[in-house]
Amino acid sequence: AACLVQSSLFEGFGLPVVEAMASGTPVVALREPALEEVAGDTAILVEEDGLADGIRRALADRARLSAAGLERARAFSWRATAERTLAVYQEILGL
């Protein structure tokens, strides 16, 4: 894909953003806390009325965004997610 456009206003995590970054696809996303946290500075983050300009910017800066996204995506893994989830359960249960 030339880029992923994540135009959701409400996100619980932003898995499509991580998947796009992991495949070297630049991301354009709305400024939404979960997406900002997941993408960091490796995506073009825009207001709702800025999607078209964001796409233009992502296509123009595709090589840098692809490389940065690949690096950022390495910070996320199912194993780390499971370990963190288990730690929270253990803390709550006092184990």
PDB file of N, CA, C and O in Angstrom, residues 16-94:
ATOM      1  N   PRO A  16      -4.171  -1.721  13.531  1.00  0.00           N
ATOM      2  CA  PRO A  16      -3.880  -1.521  12.103  1.00  0.00           C
ATOM      3  C   PRO A  16      -2.665  -0.614  11.869  1.00  0.00           C
ATOM      4  O   PRO A  16      -1.918  -0.806  10.916  1.00  0.00           O
ATOM      5  N   VAL A  17      -2.452   0.344  12.761  1.00  0.00           N
ATOM      6  CA  VAL A  17      -1.303   1.232  12.632  1.00  0.00           C
ATOM      7  C   VAL A  17      -0.012   0.446  12.837  1.00  0.00           C
ATOM      8  O   VAL A  17       0.944   0.577  12.065  1.00  0.00           O
ATOM      9  N   VAL A  18       0.037  -0.394  13.863  1.00  0.00           N
ATOM     10  CA  VAL A  18       1.230  -1.213  14.109  1.00  0.00           C
ATOM     11  C   VAL A  18       1.466  -2.173  12.951  1.00  0.00           C
ATOM     12  O   VAL A  18       2.599  -2.349  12.488  1.00  0.00           O
ATOM     13  N   GLU A  19       0.400  -2.787  12.444  1.00  0.00           N
ATOM     14  CA  GLU A  19       0.538  -3.720  11.324  1.00  0.00           C
ATOM     15  C   GLU A  19       1.083  -3.006  10.083  1.00  0.00           C
ATOM     16  O   GLU A  19       1.936  -3.542   9.383  1.00  0.00           O
ATOM     17  N   ALA A  20       0.594  -1.808   9.821  1.00  0.00           N
ATOM     18  CA  ALA A  20       1.091  -1.050   8.673  1.00  0.00           C
ATOM     19  C   ALA A  20       2.561  -0.705   8.856  1.00  0.00           C
ATOM     20  O   ALA A  20       3.378  -0.907   7.943  1.00  0.00           O
ATOM     21  N   MET A  21       2.919  -0.209  10.035  1.00  0.00           N
ATOM     22  CA  MET A  21       4.314   0.143  10.288  1.00  0.00           C
ATOM     23  C   MET A  21       5.210  -1.087  10.149  1.00  0.00           C
ATOM     24  O   MET A  21       6.301  -0.998   9.587  1.00  0.00           O
ATOM     25  N   ALA A  22       4.755  -2.237  10.648  1.00  0.00           N
ATOM     26  CA  ALA A  22       5.546  -3.460  10.582  1.00  0.00           C
ATOM     27  C   ALA A  22       5.761  -3.946   9.151  1.00  0.00           C
ATOM     28  O   ALA A  22       6.697  -4.693   8.881  1.00  0.00           O
ATOM     29  N   SER A  23       4.914  -3.505   8.243  1.00  0.00           N
ATOM     30  CA  SER A  23       5.080  -3.896   6.840  1.00  0.00           C
ATOM     31  C   SER A  23       5.746  -2.803   6.010  1.00  0.00           C
ATOM     32  O   SER A  23       5.834  -2.918   4.791  1.00  0.00           O
ATOM     33  N   GLY A  24       6.194  -1.739   6.679  1.00  0.00           N
ATOM     34  CA  GLY A  24       6.874  -0.662   5.967  1.00  0.00           C
ATOM     35  C   GLY A  24       5.941   0.297   5.262  1.00  0.00           C
ATOM     36  O   GLY A  24       6.359   1.025   4.361  1.00  0.00           O
ATOM     37  N   THR A  25       4.691   0.303   5.670  1.00  0.00           N
ATOM     38  CA  THR A  25       3.706   1.196   5.061  1.00  0.00           C
ATOM     39  C   THR A  25       3.580   2.472   5.882  1.00  0.00           C
ATOM     40  O   THR A  25       3.306   2.403   7.080  1.00  0.00           O
ATOM     41  N   PRO A  26       3.783   3.635   5.266  1.00  0.00           N
ATOM     42  CA  PRO A  26       3.609   4.891   5.993  1.00  0.00           C
ATOM     43  C   PRO A  26       2.176   5.034   6.509  1.00  0.00           C
ATOM     44  O   PRO A  26       1.232   4.522   5.896  1.00  0.00           O
ATOM     45  N   VAL A  27       2.029   5.737   7.616  1.00  0.00           N
ATOM     46  CA  VAL A  27       0.727   5.886   8.264  1.00  0.00           C
ATOM     47  C   VAL A  27       0.325   7.355   8.342  1.00  0.00           C
ATOM     48  O   VAL A  27       1.130   8.206   8.703  1.00  0.00           O
ATOM     49  N   VAL A  28      -0.927   7.601   7.996  1.00  0.00           N
ATOM     50  CA  VAL A  28      -1.575   8.892   8.230  1.00  0.00           C
ATOM     51  C   VAL A  28      -2.714   8.591   9.194  1.00  0.00           C
ATOM     52  O   VAL A  28      -3.548   7.730   8.922  1.00  0.00           O
ATOM     53  N   ALA A  29      -2.720   9.276  10.333  1.00  0.00           N
ATOM     54  CA  ALA A  29      -3.745   8.995  11.345  1.00  0.00           C
ATOM     55  C   ALA A  29      -4.261  10.290  11.941  1.00  0.00           C
ATOM     56  O   ALA A  29      -3.553  11.295  11.991  1.00  0.00           O
ATOM     57  N   LEU A  30      -5.498  10.222  12.398  1.00  0.00           N
ATOM     58  CA  LEU A  30      -6.058  11.359  13.108  1.00  0.00           C
ATOM     59  C   LEU A  30      -5.387  11.498  14.465  1.00  0.00           C
ATOM     60  O   LEU A  30      -4.966  10.510  15.067  1.00  0.00           O
ATOM     61  N   ARG A  31      -5.301  12.722  14.928  1.00  0.00           N
ATOM     62  CA  ARG A  31      -4.751  12.971  16.265  1.00  0.00           C
ATOM     63  C   ARG A  31      -5.754  12.437  17.284  1.00  0.00           C
ATOM     64  O   ARG A  31      -6.772  13.044  17.551  1.00  0.00           O
ATOM     65  N   GLU A  32      -5.430  11.297  17.807  1.00  0.00           N
ATOM     66  CA  GLU A  32      -6.260  10.588  18.773  1.00  0.00           C
ATOM     67  C   GLU A  32      -5.290   9.956  19.751  1.00  0.00           C
ATOM     68  O   GLU A  32      -4.286   9.390  19.325  1.00  0.00           O
ATOM     69  N   PRO A  33      -5.498  10.088  21.052  1.00  0.00           N
ATOM     70  CA  PRO A  33      -4.487   9.659  22.025  1.00  0.00           C
ATOM     71  C   PRO A  33      -3.904   8.268  21.799  1.00  0.00           C
ATOM     72  O   PRO A  33      -2.683   8.093  21.847  1.00  0.00           O
ATOM     73  N   ALA A  34      -4.729   7.270  21.563  1.00  0.00           N
ATOM     74  CA  ALA A  34      -4.201   5.912  21.375  1.00  0.00           C
ATOM     75  C   ALA A  34      -3.304   5.835  20.142  1.00  0.00           C
ATOM     76  O   ALA A  34      -2.243   5.210  20.171  1.00  0.00           O
ATOM     77  N   LEU A  35      -3.721   6.478  19.055  1.00  0.00           N
ATOM     78  CA  LEU A  35      -2.928   6.428  17.828  1.00  0.00           C
ATOM     79  C   LEU A  35      -1.636   7.214  17.973  1.00  0.00           C
ATOM     80  O   LEU A  35      -0.591   6.801  17.468  1.00  0.00           O
ATOM     81  N   GLU A  36      -1.690   8.335  18.676  1.00  0.00           N
ATOM     82  CA  GLU A  36      -0.477   9.114  18.924  1.00  0.00           C
ATOM     83  C   GLU A  36       0.519   8.302  19.743  1.00  0.00           C
ATOM     84  O   GLU A  36       1.728   8.341  19.486  1.00  0.00           O
ATOM     85  N   GLU A  37       0.016   7.577  20.729  1.00  0.00           N
ATOM     86  CA  GLU A  37       0.890   6.764  21.578  1.00  0.00           C
ATOM     87  C   GLU A  37       1.522   5.628  20.788  1.00  0.00           C
ATOM     88  O   GLU A  37       2.718   5.346  20.928  1.00  0.00           O
ATOM     89  N   VAL A  38       0.750   4.970  19.955  1.00  0.00           N
ATOM     90  CA  VAL A  38       1.262   3.849  19.182  1.00  0.00           C
ATOM     91  C   VAL A  38       2.244   4.322  18.111  1.00  0.00           C
ATOM     92  O   VAL A  38       3.332   3.776  17.966  1.00  0.00           O
ATOM     93  N   ALA A  39       1.876   5.350  17.370  1.00  0.00           N
ATOM     94  CA  ALA A  39       2.694   5.788  16.239  1.00  0.00           C
ATOM     95  C   ALA A  39       3.897   6.630  16.653  1.00  0.00           C
ATOM     96  O   ALA A  39       4.901   6.651  15.958  1.00  0.00           O
ATOM     97  N   GLY A  40       3.794   7.303  17.784  1.00  0.00           N
ATOM     98  CA  GLY A  40       4.879   8.200  18.165  1.00  0.00           C
ATOM     99  C   GLY A  40       5.084   9.245  17.080  1.00  0.00           C
ATOM    100  O   GLY A  40       4.116   9.781  16.539  1.00  0.00           O
ATOM    101  N   ASP A  41       6.327   9.483  16.732  1.00  0.00           N
ATOM    102  CA  ASP A  41       6.601  10.470  15.687  1.00  0.00           C
ATOM    103  C   ASP A  41       6.879   9.814  14.336  1.00  0.00           C
ATOM    104  O   ASP A  41       7.485  10.407  13.458  1.00  0.00           O
ATOM    105  N   THR A  42       6.426   8.564  14.174  1.00  0.00           N
ATOM    106  CA  THR A  42       6.694   7.827  12.935  1.00  0.00           C
ATOM    107  C   THR A  42       5.529   7.854  11.957  1.00  0.00           C
ATOM    108  O   THR A  42       5.567   7.166  10.943  1.00  0.00           O
ATOM    109  N   ALA A  43       4.507   8.635  12.256  1.00  0.00           N
ATOM    110  CA  ALA A  43       3.344   8.748  11.370  1.00  0.00           C
ATOM    111  C   ALA A  43       3.026  10.210  11.155  1.00  0.00           C
ATOM    112  O   ALA A  43       3.462  11.079  11.919  1.00  0.00           O
ATOM    113  N   ILE A  44       2.248  10.466  10.142  1.00  0.00           N
ATOM    114  CA  ILE A  44       1.719  11.809   9.915  1.00  0.00           C
ATOM    115  C   ILE A  44       0.414  11.875  10.692  1.00  0.00           C
ATOM    116  O   ILE A  44      -0.542  11.154  10.381  1.00  0.00           O
ATOM    117  N   LEU A  45       0.373  12.692  11.734  1.00  0.00           N
ATOM    118  CA  LEU A  45      -0.820  12.845  12.569  1.00  0.00           C
ATOM    119  C   LEU A  45      -1.490  14.164  12.218  1.00  0.00           C
ATOM    120  O   LEU A  45      -0.831  15.211  12.196  1.00  0.00           O
ATOM    121  N   VAL A  46      -2.783  14.089  11.930  1.00  0.00           N
ATOM    122  CA  VAL A  46      -3.503  15.268  11.444  1.00  0.00           C
ATOM    123  C   VAL A  46      -4.848  15.420  12.144  1.00  0.00           C
ATOM    124  O   VAL A  46      -5.348  14.480  12.762  1.00  0.00           O
ATOM    125  N   GLU A  47      -5.400  16.602  12.013  1.00  0.00           N
ATOM    126  CA  GLU A  47      -6.778  16.838  12.443  1.00  0.00           C
ATOM    127  C   GLU A  47      -7.698  16.262  11.376  1.00  0.00           C
ATOM    128  O   GLU A  47      -7.269  15.970  10.255  1.00  0.00           O
ATOM    129  N   GLU A  48      -8.956  16.146  11.714  1.00  0.00           N
ATOM    130  CA  GLU A  48      -9.918  15.502  10.811  1.00  0.00           C
ATOM    131  C   GLU A  48      -9.957  16.136   9.423  1.00  0.00           C
ATOM    132  O   GLU A  48     -10.096  15.443   8.415  1.00  0.00           O
ATOM    133  N   ASP A  49      -9.805  17.440   9.341  1.00  0.00           N
ATOM    134  CA  ASP A  49      -9.876  18.115   8.037  1.00  0.00           C
ATOM    135  C   ASP A  49      -8.528  18.125   7.307  1.00  0.00           C
ATOM    136  O   ASP A  49      -8.406  18.716   6.240  1.00  0.00           O
ATOM    137  N   GLY A  50      -7.527  17.448   7.858  1.00  0.00           N
ATOM    138  CA  GLY A  50      -6.202  17.460   7.256  1.00  0.00           C
ATOM    139  C   GLY A  50      -5.780  16.150   6.624  1.00  0.00           C
ATOM    140  O   GLY A  50      -4.593  15.963   6.322  1.00  0.00           O
ATOM    141  N   LEU A  51      -6.715  15.229   6.402  1.00  0.00           N
ATOM    142  CA  LEU A  51      -6.355  13.916   5.864  1.00  0.00           C
ATOM    143  C   LEU A  51      -5.721  13.995   4.472  1.00  0.00           C
ATOM    144  O   LEU A  51      -4.702  13.339   4.228  1.00  0.00           O
ATOM    145  N   ALA A  52      -6.292  14.778   3.580  1.00  0.00           N
ATOM    146  CA  ALA A  52      -5.751  14.858   2.215  1.00  0.00           C
ATOM    147  C   ALA A  52      -4.318  15.388   2.231  1.00  0.00           C
ATOM    148  O   ALA A  52      -3.431  14.821   1.573  1.00  0.00           O
ATOM    149  N   ASP A  53      -4.071  16.434   3.000  1.00  0.00           N
ATOM    150  CA  ASP A  53      -2.716  16.965   3.105  1.00  0.00           C
ATOM    151  C   ASP A  53      -1.789  15.944   3.759  1.00  0.00           C
ATOM    152  O   ASP A  53      -0.636  15.794   3.355  1.00  0.00           O
ATOM    153  N   GLY A  54      -2.287  15.217   4.751  1.00  0.00           N
ATOM    154  CA  GLY A  54      -1.491  14.185   5.395  1.00  0.00           C
ATOM    155  C   GLY A  54      -1.075  13.093   4.427  1.00  0.00           C
ATOM    156  O   GLY A  54       0.064  12.618   4.468  1.00  0.00           O
ATOM    157  N   ILE A  55      -1.973  12.693   3.562  1.00  0.00           N
ATOM    158  CA  ILE A  55      -1.649  11.681   2.548  1.00  0.00           C
ATOM    159  C   ILE A  55      -0.567  12.203   1.621  1.00  0.00           C
ATOM    160  O   ILE A  55       0.406  11.498   1.323  1.00  0.00           O
ATOM    161  N   ARG A  56      -0.703  13.444   1.161  1.00  0.00           N
ATOM    162  CA  ARG A  56       0.328  14.030   0.300  1.00  0.00           C
ATOM    163  C   ARG A  56       1.692  14.027   0.999  1.00  0.00           C
ATOM    164  O   ARG A  56       2.709  13.673   0.409  1.00  0.00           O
ATOM    165  N   ARG A  57       1.703  14.418   2.273  1.00  0.00           N
ATOM    166  CA  ARG A  57       2.953  14.460   3.039  1.00  0.00           C
ATOM    167  C   ARG A  57       3.550  13.061   3.209  1.00  0.00           C
ATOM    168  O   ARG A  57       4.760  12.879   3.103  1.00  0.00           O
ATOM    169  N   ALA A  58       2.692  12.073   3.486  1.00  0.00           N
ATOM    170  CA  ALA A  58       3.172  10.698   3.661  1.00  0.00           C
ATOM    171  C   ALA A  58       3.781  10.154   2.373  1.00  0.00           C
ATOM    172  O   ALA A  58       4.827   9.496   2.405  1.00  0.00           O
ATOM    173  N   LEU A  59       3.162  10.442   1.249  1.00  0.00           N
ATOM    174  CA  LEU A  59       3.686   9.957  -0.024  1.00  0.00           C
ATOM    175  C   LEU A  59       5.003  10.641  -0.370  1.00  0.00           C
ATOM    176  O   LEU A  59       5.920  10.007  -0.900  1.00  0.00           O
ATOM    177  N   ALA A  60       5.118  11.909  -0.031  1.00  0.00           N
ATOM    178  CA  ALA A  60       6.344  12.655  -0.311  1.00  0.00           C
ATOM    179  C   ALA A  60       7.504  12.206   0.581  1.00  0.00           C
ATOM    180  O   ALA A  60       8.662  12.289   0.188  1.00  0.00           O
ATOM    181  N   ASP A  61       7.194  11.732   1.778  1.00  0.00           N
ATOM    182  CA  ASP A  61       8.221  11.347   2.754  1.00  0.00           C
ATOM    183  C   ASP A  61       8.180   9.844   3.023  1.00  0.00           C
ATOM    184  O   ASP A  61       8.523   9.380   4.101  1.00  0.00           O
ATOM    185  N   ARG A  62       7.780   9.091   2.017  1.00  0.00           N
ATOM    186  CA  ARG A  62       7.526   7.654   2.167  1.00  0.00           C
ATOM    187  C   ARG A  62       8.734   6.876   2.689  1.00  0.00           C
ATOM    188  O   ARG A  62       8.604   6.047   3.585  1.00  0.00           O
ATOM    189  N   ALA A  63       9.906   7.122   2.150  1.00  0.00           N
ATOM    190  CA  ALA A  63      11.088   6.344   2.543  1.00  0.00           C
ATOM    191  C   ALA A  63      11.407   6.527   4.024  1.00  0.00           C
ATOM    192  O   ALA A  63      11.636   5.548   4.750  1.00  0.00           O
ATOM    193  N   ARG A  64      11.404   7.762   4.508  1.00  0.00           N
ATOM    194  CA  ARG A  64      11.713   8.017   5.915  1.00  0.00           C
ATOM    195  C   ARG A  64      10.649   7.426   6.828  1.00  0.00           C
ATOM    196  O   ARG A  64      10.954   6.780   7.825  1.00  0.00           O
ATOM    197  N   LEU A  65       9.382   7.628   6.477  1.00  0.00           N
ATOM    198  CA  LEU A  65       8.291   7.107   7.296  1.00  0.00           C
ATOM    199  C   LEU A  65       8.293   5.579   7.324  1.00  0.00           C
ATOM    200  O   LEU A  65       8.025   4.976   8.363  1.00  0.00           O
ATOM    201  N   SER A  66       8.598   4.953   6.212  1.00  0.00           N
ATOM    202  CA  SER A  66       8.662   3.486   6.167  1.00  0.00           C
ATOM    203  C   SER A  66       9.738   2.960   7.108  1.00  0.00           C
ATOM    204  O   SER A  66       9.490   2.049   7.906  1.00  0.00           O
ATOM    205  N   ALA A  67      10.913   3.544   7.027  1.00  0.00           N
ATOM    206  CA  ALA A  67      12.022   3.105   7.880  1.00  0.00           C
ATOM    207  C   ALA A  67      11.720   3.365   9.355  1.00  0.00           C
ATOM    208  O   ALA A  67      11.942   2.501  10.215  1.00  0.00           O
ATOM    209  N   ALA A  68      11.189   4.530   9.665  1.00  0.00           N
ATOM    210  CA  ALA A  68      10.870   4.867  11.058  1.00  0.00           C
ATOM    211  C   ALA A  68       9.762   3.969  11.590  1.00  0.00           C
ATOM    212  O   ALA A  68       9.802   3.530  12.744  1.00  0.00           O
ATOM    213  N   GLY A  69       8.767   3.669  10.759  1.00  0.00           N
ATOM    214  CA  GLY A  69       7.669   2.796  11.174  1.00  0.00           C
ATOM    215  C   GLY A  69       8.135   1.381  11.454  1.00  0.00           C
ATOM    216  O   GLY A  69       7.699   0.746  12.418  1.00  0.00           O
ATOM    217  N   LEU A  70       9.026   0.872  10.604  1.00  0.00           N
ATOM    218  CA  LEU A  70       9.569  -0.474  10.835  1.00  0.00           C
ATOM    219  C   LEU A  70      10.280  -0.537  12.181  1.00  0.00           C
ATOM    220  O   LEU A  70      10.105  -1.495  12.938  1.00  0.00           O
ATOM    221  N   GLU A  71      11.059   0.476  12.490  1.00  0.00           N
ATOM    222  CA  GLU A  71      11.775   0.521  13.766  1.00  0.00           C
ATOM    223  C   GLU A  71      10.801   0.617  14.933  1.00  0.00           C
ATOM    224  O   GLU A  71      10.928  -0.082  15.937  1.00  0.00           O
ATOM    225  N   ARG A  72       9.804   1.473  14.820  1.00  0.00           N
ATOM    226  CA  ARG A  72       8.825   1.671  15.893  1.00  0.00           C
ATOM    227  C   ARG A  72       8.034   0.382  16.142  1.00  0.00           C
ATOM    228  O   ARG A  72       7.743   0.024  17.289  1.00  0.00           O
ATOM    229  N   ALA A  73       7.653  -0.310  15.085  1.00  0.00           N
ATOM    230  CA  ALA A  73       6.845  -1.529  15.214  1.00  0.00           C
ATOM    231  C   ALA A  73       7.575  -2.621  15.992  1.00  0.00           C
ATOM    232  O   ALA A  73       6.937  -3.467  16.617  1.00  0.00           O
ATOM    233  N   ARG A  74       8.898  -2.577  16.000  1.00  0.00           N
ATOM    234  CA  ARG A  74       9.660  -3.588  16.741  1.00  0.00           C
ATOM    235  C   ARG A  74       9.415  -3.496  18.247  1.00  0.00           C
ATOM    236  O   ARG A  74       9.679  -4.445  18.982  1.00  0.00           O
ATOM    237  N   ALA A  75       8.917  -2.354  18.702  1.00  0.00           N
ATOM    238  CA  ALA A  75       8.649  -2.168  20.130  1.00  0.00           C
ATOM    239  C   ALA A  75       7.402  -2.918  20.587  1.00  0.00           C
ATOM    240  O   ALA A  75       7.150  -3.030  21.785  1.00  0.00           O
ATOM    241  N   PHE A  76       6.624  -3.402  19.647  1.00  0.00           N
ATOM    242  CA  PHE A  76       5.372  -4.084  19.972  1.00  0.00           C
ATOM    243  C   PHE A  76       5.464  -5.558  19.609  1.00  0.00           C
ATOM    244  O   PHE A  76       5.902  -5.908  18.526  1.00  0.00           O
ATOM    245  N   SER A  77       5.036  -6.425  20.534  1.00  0.00           N
ATOM    246  CA  SER A  77       4.995  -7.853  20.239  1.00  0.00           C
ATOM    247  C   SER A  77       3.876  -8.479  21.056  1.00  0.00           C
ATOM    248  O   SER A  77       3.503  -7.973  22.117  1.00  0.00           O
ATOM    249  N   TRP A  78       3.366  -9.594  20.554  1.00  0.00           N
ATOM    250  CA  TRP A  78       2.323 -10.309  21.292  1.00  0.00           C
ATOM    251  C   TRP A  78       2.889 -10.857  22.596  1.00  0.00           C
ATOM    252  O   TRP A  78       2.214 -10.896  23.611  1.00  0.00           O
ATOM    253  N   ARG A  79       4.160 -11.276  22.582  1.00  0.00           N
ATOM    254  CA  ARG A  79       4.775 -11.812  23.799  1.00  0.00           C
ATOM    255  C   ARG A  79       4.832 -10.737  24.882  1.00  0.00           C
ATOM    256  O   ARG A  79       4.467 -10.981  26.032  1.00  0.00           O
ATOM    257  N   ALA A  80       5.286  -9.549  24.524  1.00  0.00           N
ATOM    258  CA  ALA A  80       5.355  -8.450  25.502  1.00  0.00           C
ATOM    259  C   ALA A  80       3.962  -8.091  26.009  1.00  0.00           C
ATOM    260  O   ALA A  80       3.775  -7.826  27.203  1.00  0.00           O
ATOM    261  N   THR A  81       2.990  -8.108  25.125  1.00  0.00           N
ATOM    262  CA  THR A  81       1.614  -7.818  25.527  1.00  0.00           C
ATOM    263  C   THR A  81       1.132  -8.848  26.543  1.00  0.00           C
ATOM    264  O   THR A  81       0.549  -8.500  27.576  1.00  0.00           O
ATOM    265  N   ALA A  82       1.377 -10.117  26.272  1.00  0.00           N
ATOM    266  CA  ALA A  82       0.954 -11.179  27.191  1.00  0.00           C
ATOM    267  C   ALA A  82       1.672 -11.057  28.536  1.00  0.00           C
ATOM    268  O   ALA A  82       1.044 -11.214  29.596  1.00  0.00           O
ATOM    269  N   GLU A  83       2.966 -10.763  28.509  1.00  0.00           N
ATOM    270  CA  GLU A  83       3.719 -10.629  29.759  1.00  0.00           C
ATOM    271  C   GLU A  83       3.204  -9.465  30.601  1.00  0.00           C
ATOM    272  O   GLU A  83       3.063  -9.581  31.817  1.00  0.00           O
ATOM    273  N   ARG A  84       2.917  -8.341  29.959  1.00  0.00           N
ATOM    274  CA  ARG A  84       2.386  -7.177  30.694  1.00  0.00           C
ATOM    275  C   ARG A  84       1.003  -7.455  31.252  1.00  0.00           C
ATOM    276  O   ARG A  84       0.683  -7.057  32.370  1.00  0.00           O
ATOM    277  N   THR A  85       0.184  -8.143  30.474  1.00  0.00           N
ATOM    278  CA  THR A  85      -1.161  -8.489  30.934  1.00  0.00           C
ATOM    279  C   THR A  85      -1.091  -9.416  32.139  1.00  0.00           C
ATOM    280  O   THR A  85      -1.781  -9.211  33.143  1.00  0.00           O
ATOM    281  N   LEU A  86      -0.243 -10.416  32.069  1.00  0.00           N
ATOM    282  CA  LEU A  86      -0.057 -11.333  33.183  1.00  0.00           C
ATOM    283  C   LEU A  86       0.424 -10.587  34.427  1.00  0.00           C
ATOM    284  O   LEU A  86      -0.078 -10.836  35.539  1.00  0.00           O
ATOM    285  N   ALA A  87       1.353  -9.680  34.261  1.00  0.00           N
ATOM    286  CA  ALA A  87       1.869  -8.910  35.403  1.00  0.00           C
ATOM    287  C   ALA A  87       0.765  -8.111  36.081  1.00  0.00           C
ATOM    288  O   ALA A  87       0.705  -8.023  37.311  1.00  0.00           O
ATOM    289  N   VAL A  88      -0.127  -7.534  35.306  1.00  0.00           N
ATOM    290  CA  VAL A  88      -1.249  -6.773  35.879  1.00  0.00           C
ATOM    291  C   VAL A  88      -2.161  -7.703  36.669  1.00  0.00           C
ATOM    292  O   VAL A  88      -2.549  -7.393  37.803  1.00  0.00           O
ATOM    293  N   TYR A  89      -2.493  -8.864  36.090  1.00  0.00           N
ATOM    294  CA  TYR A  89      -3.338  -9.829  36.813  1.00  0.00           C
ATOM    295  C   TYR A  89      -2.676 -10.277  38.114  1.00  0.00           C
ATOM    296  O   TYR A  89      -3.322 -10.383  39.144  1.00  0.00           O
ATOM    297  N   GLN A  90      -1.385 -10.552  38.054  1.00  0.00           N
ATOM    298  CA  GLN A  90      -0.679 -10.992  39.262  1.00  0.00           C
ATOM    299  C   GLN A  90      -0.668  -9.902  40.329  1.00  0.00           C
ATOM    300  O   GLN A  90      -0.832 -10.178  41.499  1.00  0.00           O
ATOM    301  N   GLU A  91      -0.491  -8.678  39.903  1.00  0.00           N
ATOM    302  CA  GLU A  91      -0.499  -7.558  40.850  1.00  0.00           C
ATOM    303  C   GLU A  91      -1.871  -7.420  41.508  1.00  0.00           C
ATOM    304  O   GLU A  91      -1.979  -7.265  42.726  1.00  0.00           O
ATOM    305  N   ILE A  92      -2.911  -7.485  40.704  1.00  0.00           N
ATOM    306  CA  ILE A  92      -4.277  -7.346  41.228  1.00  0.00           C
ATOM    307  C   ILE A  92      -4.601  -8.489  42.201  1.00  0.00           C
ATOM    308  O   ILE A  92      -5.223  -8.262  43.247  1.00  0.00           O
ATOM    309  N   LEU A  93      -4.151  -9.683  41.887  1.00  0.00           N
ATOM    310  CA  LEU A  93      -4.437 -10.851  42.722  1.00  0.00           C
ATOM    311  C   LEU A  93      -3.453 -11.007  43.876  1.00  0.00           C
ATOM    312  O   LEU A  93      -3.609 -11.879  44.720  1.00  0.00           O
ATOM    313  N   GLY A  94      -2.439 -10.151  43.918  1.00  0.00           N
ATOM    314  CA  GLY A  94      -1.460 -10.206  44.991  1.00  0.00           C
ATOM    315  C   GLY A  94      -0.536 -11.405  44.914  1.00  0.00           C
ATOM    316  O   GLY A  94      -0.083 -11.916  45.928  1.00  0.00           O
TER     317      GLY A  94
END
